[in-house]
Amino acid sequence: MPMFLREFLSWMLRYRRTWKSTIVISVANPLLFLVAIGAGLGRLVDPSSLGGLTYLEFFAPGLIAAAAMQNAYIEGAFAVHGSLRRGQGYAVAAATPLEPRDIMAGHLLFMAFRIGTSALAFAVVMMALGATRSPWAVLTVPAALLTGMAFAAPLAAWTVTVDKFDTLNKVFRFVLMPMYLFSGTFFGIETLPDWLRPLAYVLPLWHGVDLCRTLSLGTATLLTSAIHVGYLGALTAAGVAAALVTYRRHIHV
Amino acid sequence: MAGDDGATPLIQAEGLGKTYPPRDRRGTGFRAVAGIDFHVNRGEAFGFLGPNGAGKSSTMRMLGCVSPATEGTLRILGMDPARDGRKIRARLGVVPQDDVLDPDLTVRENLTMYGLYFGLPRRVIKERTERLLEFAQLEEKAGEPLGALSGGMRRRLTIARSLINEPDILLLDEPTTGLDPQARHVLWDRLFRLKQQGVTLLLTTHYMDEAEQLCDRLVVMDKGLIADEGSPQELIRRHSTREVLELRFRIDEHEQAAEKLHDLVRPGEGERVEVLPDRVLVYTHDGETTLAAVTAARMTPITALVRRSTLEDVFLRLSGRTLTD
Ligand SMILES: Nc1ncnc2c1ncn2[C@@H]1O[C@H](COP(=O)(O)OP(=O)(O)OP(=O)(O)O)[C@@H](O)[C@H]1O
Ligand SMILES: [Mg+2]
């Protein structure tokens, strides 16, 4: 068994004890949003303004991507910080045959598990509510997973270098939240002013949102999907590459 | 394999040092360990005695192969931590200075998780877990969450955990700091047993009684350097007299009395007077006789105590400071 699987297994062992509390924040919360805004508030939106879509159909696939980003922050930033600075779970693993890169890979795999299962639960509800228009919608699960990992990997790489927990809170509030709003989750970026729109194209979340949305609506094209996947995949790879360095430096101090 | 033939030491450090990188661009690095030499033989209990900040934990972390040395060489079980960290760690047991146990897991699960890290089969983990719970006297707490443990129990659990891979070498960073005397004795007893089973023990402490009780050999560390090395008895013989007369005087008499005491000792025979802020220590071969001389010289200490020399006195001699200040 590769060493990093040992780290993954230890996270799973812990998860057996903690899954109940994580369900609320990673699954129930987004679903509540989906119902309240998508099906409730969204009724006020005239489908003609969305090219014939209901607001729920528009919003749900955007939210699955945004929820993946949020879960990536919980796992890739908050949990990583706790493992290095507070609970020091990383130090425990580092005293065993595991190398920092195993700890990193095992934890990333667990993050993928968390982000993926949350996306799956969301997708099931989304389909049950009739918020999808195409069988391609099943691919929103891997798409959301990729979106989440495009955040989780770079975040983990950065978080091990961060001393103060407060820094993570600030970044959440002042970077993640604006991204949430301006990446086309709640409204299409076509409605943004011209000068702001190019900015949205750079935001990783926009790529995730657009990928999930076009899949869910059945309007995805090979080229744009490839661009989205390539961009998110590149971010994930860059995050892993950076994490290889930062994990070693900050675990083997 | 080198290090296993009994002739070469299990652990060998030469000029070993650690300089931490600066915390920010303006800062400078900090040399916590400044080039130390020592070796540890198989089956020995070897101690690092020193005050706060001496570099004990930094040394332990280098030995644990989780902190790369920045100078010198280190060989553990004949291997180089920079190259064979994995292999070395597989044969180490580590008890860090702070108990880092998983609060989300039960007592038993904490042991299981550690077994997983070493890649042990489930069956082996299960069997060893039960044995270690017994060893740590935690059978009754096995299924409970970690919050239900006292400080002493947590420490015992940490030690039990470090034994899951049946290590050849056990690294204990301040194993009993913060425990009450009874809990310390229980722990000492467990460590004695391990030693009898042939486990090589390395421990840091700033308790001289712990060092005297547990260590065959030790080094006295201060400010990142080794001040001296030897068995507790050797060190005491080398740096102190057999007995110590501890005297306390009224504050206004303290200085004056200390002056007078200098006339009562025979420096040629290693006797001397050490003046501390709150008391005066007279190092002498015969405490009672010296005390009689003090009384005869019409000095009136508030308290007077004759005791045997300890490692505390050795440390005081070597560093000019007490271990606990
Ligand atoms: N990661 C680090 N970065 C920078 N400096 C450090 C680091 N770890 C320890 N130090 C410094 O190195 C010195 C030695 O620390 P160390 O923890 O090795 O001492 P110690 O002998 O274990 O002390 P104590 O008895 O308090 O545990 C201290 O001055 C400490 O501040
Ligand atoms: Mg220490």
JSON list of C-alpha atoms in Angstrom, two decimals, chain A residues 27-220:
[
{"chain": "A", "resi": 27, "resn": "VAL", "atom": "CA", "xyz": [-24.28, 19.41, 2.21]},
{"chain": "A", "resi": 28, "resn": "ALA", "atom": "CA", "xyz": [-27.25, 20.79, 4.12]},
{"chain": "A", "resi": 29, "resn": "ASN", "atom": "CA", "xyz": [-26.14, 24.42, 3.83]},
{"chain": "A", "resi": 30, "resn": "PRO", "atom": "CA", "xyz": [-25.80, 24.50, 0.03]},
{"chain": "A", "resi": 31, "resn": "LEU", "atom": "CA", "xyz": [-29.07, 22.61, -0.31]},
{"chain": "A", "resi": 32, "resn": "LEU", "atom": "CA", "xyz": [-30.81, 25.13, 1.88]},
{"chain": "A", "resi": 33, "resn": "PHE", "atom": "CA", "xyz": [-29.47, 27.84, -0.38]},
{"chain": "A", "resi": 34, "resn": "LEU", "atom": "CA", "xyz": [-30.64, 25.95, -3.41]},
{"chain": "A", "resi": 35, "resn": "VAL", "atom": "CA", "xyz": [-34.17, 25.66, -2.13]},
{"chain": "A", "resi": 36, "resn": "ALA", "atom": "CA", "xyz": [-34.45, 29.12, -0.61]},
{"chain": "A", "resi": 37, "resn": "ILE", "atom": "CA", "xyz": [-32.91, 31.08, -3.46]},
{"chain": "A", "resi": 38, "resn": "GLY", "atom": "CA", "xyz": [-33.33, 28.77, -6.41]},
{"chain": "A", "resi": 39, "resn": "ALA", "atom": "CA", "xyz": [-36.88, 27.70, -5.82]},
{"chain": "A", "resi": 40, "resn": "GLY", "atom": "CA", "xyz": [-38.07, 30.52, -3.54]},
{"chain": "A", "resi": 41, "resn": "LEU", "atom": "CA", "xyz": [-36.55, 33.85, -4.43]},
{"chain": "A", "resi": 42, "resn": "GLY", "atom": "CA", "xyz": [-35.88, 32.63, -7.96]},
{"chain": "A", "resi": 43, "resn": "ARG", "atom": "CA", "xyz": [-39.61, 32.57, -8.76]},
{"chain": "A", "resi": 44, "resn": "LEU", "atom": "CA", "xyz": [-39.45, 36.33, -8.94]},
{"chain": "A", "resi": 45, "resn": "VAL", "atom": "CA", "xyz": [-37.06, 36.10, -11.88]},
{"chain": "A", "resi": 46, "resn": "ASP", "atom": "CA", "xyz": [-38.80, 36.11, -15.23]},
{"chain": "A", "resi": 47, "resn": "PRO", "atom": "CA", "xyz": [-37.59, 33.13, -17.33]},
{"chain": "A", "resi": 48, "resn": "SER", "atom": "CA", "xyz": [-37.61, 35.31, -20.44]},
{"chain": "A", "resi": 49, "resn": "SER", "atom": "CA", "xyz": [-34.69, 37.24, -18.96]},
{"chain": "A", "resi": 50, "resn": "LEU", "atom": "CA", "xyz": [-32.73, 33.97, -18.72]},
{"chain": "A", "resi": 51, "resn": "GLY", "atom": "CA", "xyz": [-33.40, 32.83, -22.24]},
{"chain": "A", "resi": 52, "resn": "GLY", "atom": "CA", "xyz": [-36.25, 30.64, -21.15]},
{"chain": "A", "resi": 53, "resn": "LEU", "atom": "CA", "xyz": [-34.58, 29.01, -18.17]},
{"chain": "A", "resi": 54, "resn": "THR", "atom": "CA", "xyz": [-36.08, 28.94, -14.73]},
{"chain": "A", "resi": 55, "resn": "TYR", "atom": "CA", "xyz": [-33.87, 30.58, -12.14]},
{"chain": "A", "resi": 56, "resn": "LEU", "atom": "CA", "xyz": [-33.48, 27.23, -10.41]},
{"chain": "A", "resi": 57, "resn": "GLU", "atom": "CA", "xyz": [-32.09, 25.70, -13.60]},
{"chain": "A", "resi": 58, "resn": "PHE", "atom": "CA", "xyz": [-29.69, 28.59, -13.92]},
{"chain": "A", "resi": 59, "resn": "PHE", "atom": "CA", "xyz": [-28.63, 28.80, -10.30]},
{"chain": "A", "resi": 60, "resn": "ALA", "atom": "CA", "xyz": [-28.31, 25.12, -9.24]},
{"chain": "A", "resi": 61, "resn": "PRO", "atom": "CA", "xyz": [-25.30, 24.16, -11.40]},
{"chain": "A", "resi": 62, "resn": "GLY", "atom": "CA", "xyz": [-23.59, 27.42, -10.43]},
{"chain": "A", "resi": 63, "resn": "LEU", "atom": "CA", "xyz": [-24.10, 26.61, -6.80]},
{"chain": "A", "resi": 64, "resn": "ILE", "atom": "CA", "xyz": [-22.69, 23.10, -7.06]},
{"chain": "A", "resi": 65, "resn": "ALA", "atom": "CA", "xyz": [-19.42, 24.64, -8.24]},
{"chain": "A", "resi": 66, "resn": "ALA", "atom": "CA", "xyz": [-19.49, 27.39, -5.62]},
{"chain": "A", "resi": 67, "resn": "ALA", "atom": "CA", "xyz": [-20.22, 24.87, -2.86]},
{"chain": "A", "resi": 68, "resn": "ALA", "atom": "CA", "xyz": [-17.23, 22.85, -4.02]},
{"chain": "A", "resi": 69, "resn": "MET", "atom": "CA", "xyz": [-15.08, 25.95, -3.65]},
{"chain": "A", "resi": 70, "resn": "GLN", "atom": "CA", "xyz": [-16.43, 26.55, -0.18]},
{"chain": "A", "resi": 71, "resn": "ASN", "atom": "CA", "xyz": [-15.76, 22.96, 0.85]},
{"chain": "A", "resi": 72, "resn": "ALA", "atom": "CA", "xyz": [-12.28, 23.28, -0.60]},
{"chain": "A", "resi": 73, "resn": "TYR", "atom": "CA", "xyz": [-11.71, 26.22, 1.72]},
{"chain": "A", "resi": 74, "resn": "ILE", "atom": "CA", "xyz": [-12.94, 24.32, 4.75]},
{"chain": "A", "resi": 75, "resn": "GLU", "atom": "CA", "xyz": [-10.72, 21.34, 3.97]},
{"chain": "A", "resi": 76, "resn": "GLY", "atom": "CA", "xyz": [-7.80, 22.95, 2.18]},
{"chain": "A", "resi": 77, "resn": "ALA", "atom": "CA", "xyz": [-7.39, 25.96, 4.44]},
{"chain": "A", "resi": 78, "resn": "PHE", "atom": "CA", "xyz": [-9.08, 25.54, 7.82]},
{"chain": "A", "resi": 79, "resn": "ALA", "atom": "CA", "xyz": [-8.38, 21.82, 8.27]},
{"chain": "A", "resi": 80, "resn": "VAL", "atom": "CA", "xyz": [-4.82, 22.10, 6.98]},
{"chain": "A", "resi": 81, "resn": "HIS", "atom": "CA", "xyz": [-4.09, 24.92, 9.37]},
{"chain": "A", "resi": 82, "resn": "GLY", "atom": "CA", "xyz": [-5.49, 22.91, 12.24]},
{"chain": "A", "resi": 83, "resn": "SER", "atom": "CA", "xyz": [-3.40, 19.89, 11.29]},
{"chain": "A", "resi": 84, "resn": "LEU", "atom": "CA", "xyz": [-0.19, 21.87, 11.24]},
{"chain": "A", "resi": 85, "resn": "ARG", "atom": "CA", "xyz": [-0.64, 24.48, 13.96]},
{"chain": "A", "resi": 86, "resn": "ARG", "atom": "CA", "xyz": [-3.32, 23.41, 16.41]},
{"chain": "A", "resi": 87, "resn": "GLY", "atom": "CA", "xyz": [-4.11, 19.73, 16.59]},
{"chain": "A", "resi": 88, "resn": "GLN", "atom": "CA", "xyz": [-0.74, 19.05, 14.98]},
{"chain": "A", "resi": 89, "resn": "GLY", "atom": "CA", "xyz": [-1.98, 15.91, 13.26]},
{"chain": "A", "resi": 90, "resn": "TYR", "atom": "CA", "xyz": [0.70, 16.45, 10.63]},
{"chain": "A", "resi": 91, "resn": "ALA", "atom": "CA", "xyz": [3.43, 16.25, 13.26]},
{"chain": "A", "resi": 92, "resn": "VAL", "atom": "CA", "xyz": [2.06, 12.93, 14.46]},
{"chain": "A", "resi": 93, "resn": "ALA", "atom": "CA", "xyz": [2.16, 11.53, 10.93]},
{"chain": "A", "resi": 94, "resn": "ALA", "atom": "CA", "xyz": [5.61, 13.02, 10.31]},
{"chain": "A", "resi": 95, "resn": "ALA", "atom": "CA", "xyz": [7.08, 11.02, 13.19]},
{"chain": "A", "resi": 96, "resn": "THR", "atom": "CA", "xyz": [6.19, 7.82, 11.32]},
{"chain": "A", "resi": 97, "resn": "PRO", "atom": "CA", "xyz": [7.66, 6.57, 8.03]},
{"chain": "A", "resi": 98, "resn": "LEU", "atom": "CA", "xyz": [5.52, 9.07, 6.12]},
{"chain": "A", "resi": 99, "resn": "GLU", "atom": "CA", "xyz": [7.26, 11.89, 4.30]},
{"chain": "A", "resi": 100, "resn": "PRO", "atom": "CA", "xyz": [5.67, 15.35, 4.00]},
{"chain": "A", "resi": 101, "resn": "ARG", "atom": "CA", "xyz": [4.69, 14.55, 0.42]},
{"chain": "A", "resi": 102, "resn": "ASP", "atom": "CA", "xyz": [2.75, 11.48, 1.61]},
{"chain": "A", "resi": 103, "resn": "ILE", "atom": "CA", "xyz": [0.97, 13.59, 4.19]},
{"chain": "A", "resi": 104, "resn": "MET", "atom": "CA", "xyz": [0.11, 16.12, 1.50]},
{"chain": "A", "resi": 105, "resn": "ALA", "atom": "CA", "xyz": [-1.08, 13.54, -1.04]},
{"chain": "A", "resi": 106, "resn": "GLY", "atom": "CA", "xyz": [-3.12, 11.62, 1.54]},
{"chain": "A", "resi": 107, "resn": "HIS", "atom": "CA", "xyz": [-4.81, 14.75, 2.80]},
{"chain": "A", "resi": 108, "resn": "LEU", "atom": "CA", "xyz": [-5.54, 15.96, -0.74]},
{"chain": "A", "resi": 109, "resn": "LEU", "atom": "CA", "xyz": [-7.12, 12.61, -1.50]},
{"chain": "A", "resi": 110, "resn": "PHE", "atom": "CA", "xyz": [-9.32, 12.99, 1.54]},
{"chain": "A", "resi": 111, "resn": "MET", "atom": "CA", "xyz": [-10.25, 16.51, 0.41]},
{"chain": "A", "resi": 112, "resn": "ALA", "atom": "CA", "xyz": [-11.20, 15.06, -2.95]},
{"chain": "A", "resi": 113, "resn": "PHE", "atom": "CA", "xyz": [-13.37, 12.54, -1.15]},
{"chain": "A", "resi": 114, "resn": "ARG", "atom": "CA", "xyz": [-15.09, 15.24, 0.87]},
{"chain": "A", "resi": 115, "resn": "ILE", "atom": "CA", "xyz": [-15.62, 17.60, -2.05]},
{"chain": "A", "resi": 116, "resn": "GLY", "atom": "CA", "xyz": [-16.70, 14.78, -4.34]},
{"chain": "A", "resi": 117, "resn": "THR", "atom": "CA", "xyz": [-19.23, 13.19, -1.99]},
{"chain": "A", "resi": 118, "resn": "SER", "atom": "CA", "xyz": [-20.72, 16.59, -1.15]},
{"chain": "A", "resi": 119, "resn": "ALA", "atom": "CA", "xyz": [-21.08, 17.37, -4.86]},
{"chain": "A", "resi": 120, "resn": "LEU", "atom": "CA", "xyz": [-22.67, 14.00, -5.43]},
{"chain": "A", "resi": 121, "resn": "ALA", "atom": "CA", "xyz": [-25.27, 14.59, -2.72]},
{"chain": "A", "resi": 122, "resn": "PHE", "atom": "CA", "xyz": [-25.98, 18.01, -4.18]},
{"chain": "A", "resi": 123, "resn": "ALA", "atom": "CA", "xyz": [-26.29, 16.66, -7.72]},
{"chain": "A", "resi": 124, "resn": "VAL", "atom": "CA", "xyz": [-28.78, 14.02, -6.63]},
{"chain": "A", "resi": 125, "resn": "VAL", "atom": "CA", "xyz": [-31.04, 16.65, -5.08]},
{"chain": "A", "resi": 126, "resn": "MET", "atom": "CA", "xyz": [-30.56, 18.96, -8.03]},
{"chain": "A", "resi": 127, "resn": "MET", "atom": "CA", "xyz": [-31.78, 16.26, -10.38]},
{"chain": "A", "resi": 128, "resn": "ALA", "atom": "CA", "xyz": [-34.61, 15.24, -8.10]},
{"chain": "A", "resi": 129, "resn": "LEU", "atom": "CA", "xyz": [-35.82, 18.83, -8.12]},
{"chain": "A", "resi": 130, "resn": "GLY", "atom": "CA", "xyz": [-35.79, 18.80, -11.91]},
{"chain": "A", "resi": 131, "resn": "ALA", "atom": "CA", "xyz": [-33.21, 21.56, -12.04]},
{"chain": "A", "resi": 132, "resn": "THR", "atom": "CA", "xyz": [-31.20, 19.96, -14.83]},
{"chain": "A", "resi": 133, "resn": "ARG", "atom": "CA", "xyz": [-31.95, 19.82, -18.54]},
{"chain": "A", "resi": 134, "resn": "SER", "atom": "CA", "xyz": [-29.53, 17.27, -19.91]},
{"chain": "A", "resi": 135, "resn": "PRO", "atom": "CA", "xyz": [-28.23, 13.81, -19.03]},
{"chain": "A", "resi": 136, "resn": "TRP", "atom": "CA", "xyz": [-24.77, 15.41, -19.24]},
{"chain": "A", "resi": 137, "resn": "ALA", "atom": "CA", "xyz": [-25.68, 16.85, -15.84]},
{"chain": "A", "resi": 138, "resn": "VAL", "atom": "CA", "xyz": [-24.20, 13.75, -14.21]},
{"chain": "A", "resi": 139, "resn": "LEU", "atom": "CA", "xyz": [-20.82, 15.18, -15.19]},
{"chain": "A", "resi": 140, "resn": "THR", "atom": "CA", "xyz": [-21.38, 18.14, -12.89]},
{"chain": "A", "resi": 141, "resn": "VAL", "atom": "CA", "xyz": [-20.10, 15.89, -10.09]},
{"chain": "A", "resi": 142, "resn": "PRO", "atom": "CA", "xyz": [-16.58, 15.39, -11.49]},
{"chain": "A", "resi": 143, "resn": "ALA", "atom": "CA", "xyz": [-16.65, 18.98, -12.76]},
{"chain": "A", "resi": 144, "resn": "ALA", "atom": "CA", "xyz": [-17.43, 20.29, -9.28]},
{"chain": "A", "resi": 145, "resn": "LEU", "atom": "CA", "xyz": [-14.77, 17.99, -7.85]},
{"chain": "A", "resi": 146, "resn": "LEU", "atom": "CA", "xyz": [-12.21, 19.43, -10.25]},
{"chain": "A", "resi": 147, "resn": "THR", "atom": "CA", "xyz": [-13.32, 22.94, -9.35]},
{"chain": "A", "resi": 148, "resn": "GLY", "atom": "CA", "xyz": [-12.87, 22.14, -5.67]},
{"chain": "A", "resi": 149, "resn": "MET", "atom": "CA", "xyz": [-9.41, 20.66, -6.19]},
{"chain": "A", "resi": 150, "resn": "ALA", "atom": "CA", "xyz": [-8.33, 23.68, -8.21]},
{"chain": "A", "resi": 151, "resn": "PHE", "atom": "CA", "xyz": [-8.87, 25.58, -4.98]},
{"chain": "A", "resi": 152, "resn": "ALA", "atom": "CA", "xyz": [-7.92, 22.95, -2.43]},
{"chain": "A", "resi": 153, "resn": "ALA", "atom": "CA", "xyz": [-4.44, 22.16, -3.75]},
{"chain": "A", "resi": 154, "resn": "PRO", "atom": "CA", "xyz": [-3.15, 25.75, -4.01]},
{"chain": "A", "resi": 155, "resn": "LEU", "atom": "CA", "xyz": [-4.88, 26.62, -0.73]},
{"chain": "A", "resi": 156, "resn": "ALA", "atom": "CA", "xyz": [-3.22, 23.74, 1.11]},
{"chain": "A", "resi": 157, "resn": "ALA", "atom": "CA", "xyz": [0.16, 24.72, -0.34]},
{"chain": "A", "resi": 158, "resn": "TRP", "atom": "CA", "xyz": [-0.32, 28.27, 0.89]},
{"chain": "A", "resi": 159, "resn": "THR", "atom": "CA", "xyz": [-1.96, 27.47, 4.24]},
{"chain": "A", "resi": 160, "resn": "VAL", "atom": "CA", "xyz": [1.00, 25.51, 5.63]},
{"chain": "A", "resi": 161, "resn": "THR", "atom": "CA", "xyz": [2.99, 28.74, 5.37]},
{"chain": "A", "resi": 162, "resn": "VAL", "atom": "CA", "xyz": [0.38, 30.74, 7.31]},
{"chain": "A", "resi": 163, "resn": "ASP", "atom": "CA", "xyz": [0.93, 31.29, 11.03]},
{"chain": "A", "resi": 164, "resn": "LYS", "atom": "CA", "xyz": [-2.26, 32.98, 12.14]},
{"chain": "A", "resi": 165, "resn": "PHE", "atom": "CA", "xyz": [-5.70, 31.49, 11.75]},
{"chain": "A", "resi": 166, "resn": "ASP", "atom": "CA", "xyz": [-7.07, 34.99, 11.37]},
{"chain": "A", "resi": 167, "resn": "THR", "atom": "CA", "xyz": [-5.30, 35.35, 8.02]},
{"chain": "A", "resi": 168, "resn": "LEU", "atom": "CA", "xyz": [-7.42, 32.49, 6.70]},
{"chain": "A", "resi": 169, "resn": "ASN", "atom": "CA", "xyz": [-10.61, 34.17, 7.87]},
{"chain": "A", "resi": 170, "resn": "LYS", "atom": "CA", "xyz": [-9.64, 37.41, 6.18]},
{"chain": "A", "resi": 171, "resn": "VAL", "atom": "CA", "xyz": [-8.88, 35.71, 2.88]},
{"chain": "A", "resi": 172, "resn": "PHE", "atom": "CA", "xyz": [-12.18, 33.90, 3.08]},
{"chain": "A", "resi": 173, "resn": "ARG", "atom": "CA", "xyz": [-14.06, 37.11, 3.64]},
{"chain": "A", "resi": 174, "resn": "PHE", "atom": "CA", "xyz": [-12.22, 39.37, 1.22]},
{"chain": "A", "resi": 175, "resn": "VAL", "atom": "CA", "xyz": [-11.18, 37.01, -1.55]},
{"chain": "A", "resi": 176, "resn": "LEU", "atom": "CA", "xyz": [-13.46, 33.99, -1.59]},
{"chain": "A", "resi": 177, "resn": "MET", "atom": "CA", "xyz": [-16.73, 35.77, -0.92]},
{"chain": "A", "resi": 178, "resn": "PRO", "atom": "CA", "xyz": [-16.31, 38.38, -3.69]},
{"chain": "A", "resi": 179, "resn": "MET", "atom": "CA", "xyz": [-15.32, 35.57, -6.02]},
{"chain": "A", "resi": 180, "resn": "TYR", "atom": "CA", "xyz": [-18.51, 33.78, -5.04]},
{"chain": "A", "resi": 181, "resn": "LEU", "atom": "CA", "xyz": [-20.50, 36.83, -6.13]},
{"chain": "A", "resi": 182, "resn": "PHE", "atom": "CA", "xyz": [-18.71, 37.74, -9.34]},
{"chain": "A", "resi": 183, "resn": "SER", "atom": "CA", "xyz": [-18.18, 34.34, -10.89]},
{"chain": "A", "resi": 184, "resn": "GLY", "atom": "CA", "xyz": [-21.63, 33.96, -12.36]},
{"chain": "A", "resi": 185, "resn": "THR", "atom": "CA", "xyz": [-23.11, 31.85, -9.58]},
{"chain": "A", "resi": 186, "resn": "PHE", "atom": "CA", "xyz": [-26.07, 34.10, -8.86]},
{"chain": "A", "resi": 187, "resn": "PHE", "atom": "CA", "xyz": [-26.21, 36.06, -12.12]},
{"chain": "A", "resi": 188, "resn": "GLY", "atom": "CA", "xyz": [-24.55, 35.63, -15.49]},
{"chain": "A", "resi": 189, "resn": "ILE", "atom": "CA", "xyz": [-21.34, 37.59, -15.97]},
{"chain": "A", "resi": 190, "resn": "GLU", "atom": "CA", "xyz": [-22.84, 39.06, -19.15]},
{"chain": "A", "resi": 191, "resn": "THR", "atom": "CA", "xyz": [-24.63, 41.43, -16.83]},
{"chain": "A", "resi": 192, "resn": "LEU", "atom": "CA", "xyz": [-21.33, 42.71, -15.42]},
{"chain": "A", "resi": 193, "resn": "PRO", "atom": "CA", "xyz": [-20.03, 46.02, -16.81]},
{"chain": "A", "resi": 194, "resn": "ASP", "atom": "CA", "xyz": [-17.72, 45.58, -19.80]},
{"chain": "A", "resi": 195, "resn": "TRP", "atom": "CA", "xyz": [-14.57, 46.57, -17.93]},
{"chain": "A", "resi": 196, "resn": "LEU", "atom": "CA", "xyz": [-15.20, 44.03, -15.17]},
{"chain": "A", "resi": 197, "resn": "ARG", "atom": "CA", "xyz": [-16.01, 41.07, -17.35]},
{"chain": "A", "resi": 198, "resn": "PRO", "atom": "CA", "xyz": [-12.46, 40.09, -18.34]},
{"chain": "A", "resi": 199, "resn": "LEU", "atom": "CA", "xyz": [-11.71, 39.79, -14.65]},
{"chain": "A", "resi": 200, "resn": "ALA", "atom": "CA", "xyz": [-14.38, 37.13, -14.27]},
{"chain": "A", "resi": 201, "resn": "TYR", "atom": "CA", "xyz": [-12.71, 35.06, -16.98]},
{"chain": "A", "resi": 202, "resn": "VAL", "atom": "CA", "xyz": [-9.62, 34.81, -14.82]},
{"chain": "A", "resi": 203, "resn": "LEU", "atom": "CA", "xyz": [-11.49, 33.69, -11.73]},
{"chain": "A", "resi": 204, "resn": "PRO", "atom": "CA", "xyz": [-11.21, 29.92, -11.34]},
{"chain": "A", "resi": 205, "resn": "LEU", "atom": "CA", "xyz": [-14.69, 29.74, -9.95]},
{"chain": "A", "resi": 206, "resn": "TRP", "atom": "CA", "xyz": [-16.16, 31.21, -13.12]},
{"chain": "A", "resi": 207, "resn": "HIS", "atom": "CA", "xyz": [-14.61, 28.35, -15.09]},
{"chain": "A", "resi": 208, "resn": "GLY", "atom": "CA", "xyz": [-16.11, 25.88, -12.64]},
{"chain": "A", "resi": 209, "resn": "VAL", "atom": "CA", "xyz": [-19.52, 27.54, -12.74]},
{"chain": "A", "resi": 210, "resn": "ASP", "atom": "CA", "xyz": [-19.62, 27.77, -16.51]},
{"chain": "A", "resi": 211, "resn": "LEU", "atom": "CA", "xyz": [-18.45, 24.17, -16.89]},
{"chain": "A", "resi": 212, "resn": "CYS", "atom": "CA", "xyz": [-21.11, 22.85, -14.52]},
{"chain": "A", "resi": 213, "resn": "ARG", "atom": "CA", "xyz": [-23.83, 25.07, -15.95]},
{"chain": "A", "resi": 214, "resn": "THR", "atom": "CA", "xyz": [-23.25, 24.19, -19.59]},
{"chain": "A", "resi": 215, "resn": "LEU", "atom": "CA", "xyz": [-23.16, 20.49, -18.64]},
{"chain": "A", "resi": 216, "resn": "SER", "atom": "CA", "xyz": [-26.36, 20.74, -16.67]},
{"chain": "A", "resi": 217, "resn": "LEU", "atom": "CA", "xyz": [-28.15, 22.62, -19.46]},
{"chain": "A", "resi": 218, "resn": "GLY", "atom": "CA", "xyz": [-26.72, 20.48, -22.21]},
{"chain": "A", "resi": 219, "resn": "THR", "atom": "CA", "xyz": [-25.11, 23.46, -23.96]},
{"chain": "A", "resi": 220, "resn": "ALA", "atom": "CA", "xyz": [-21.51, 22.46, -23.32]}
]
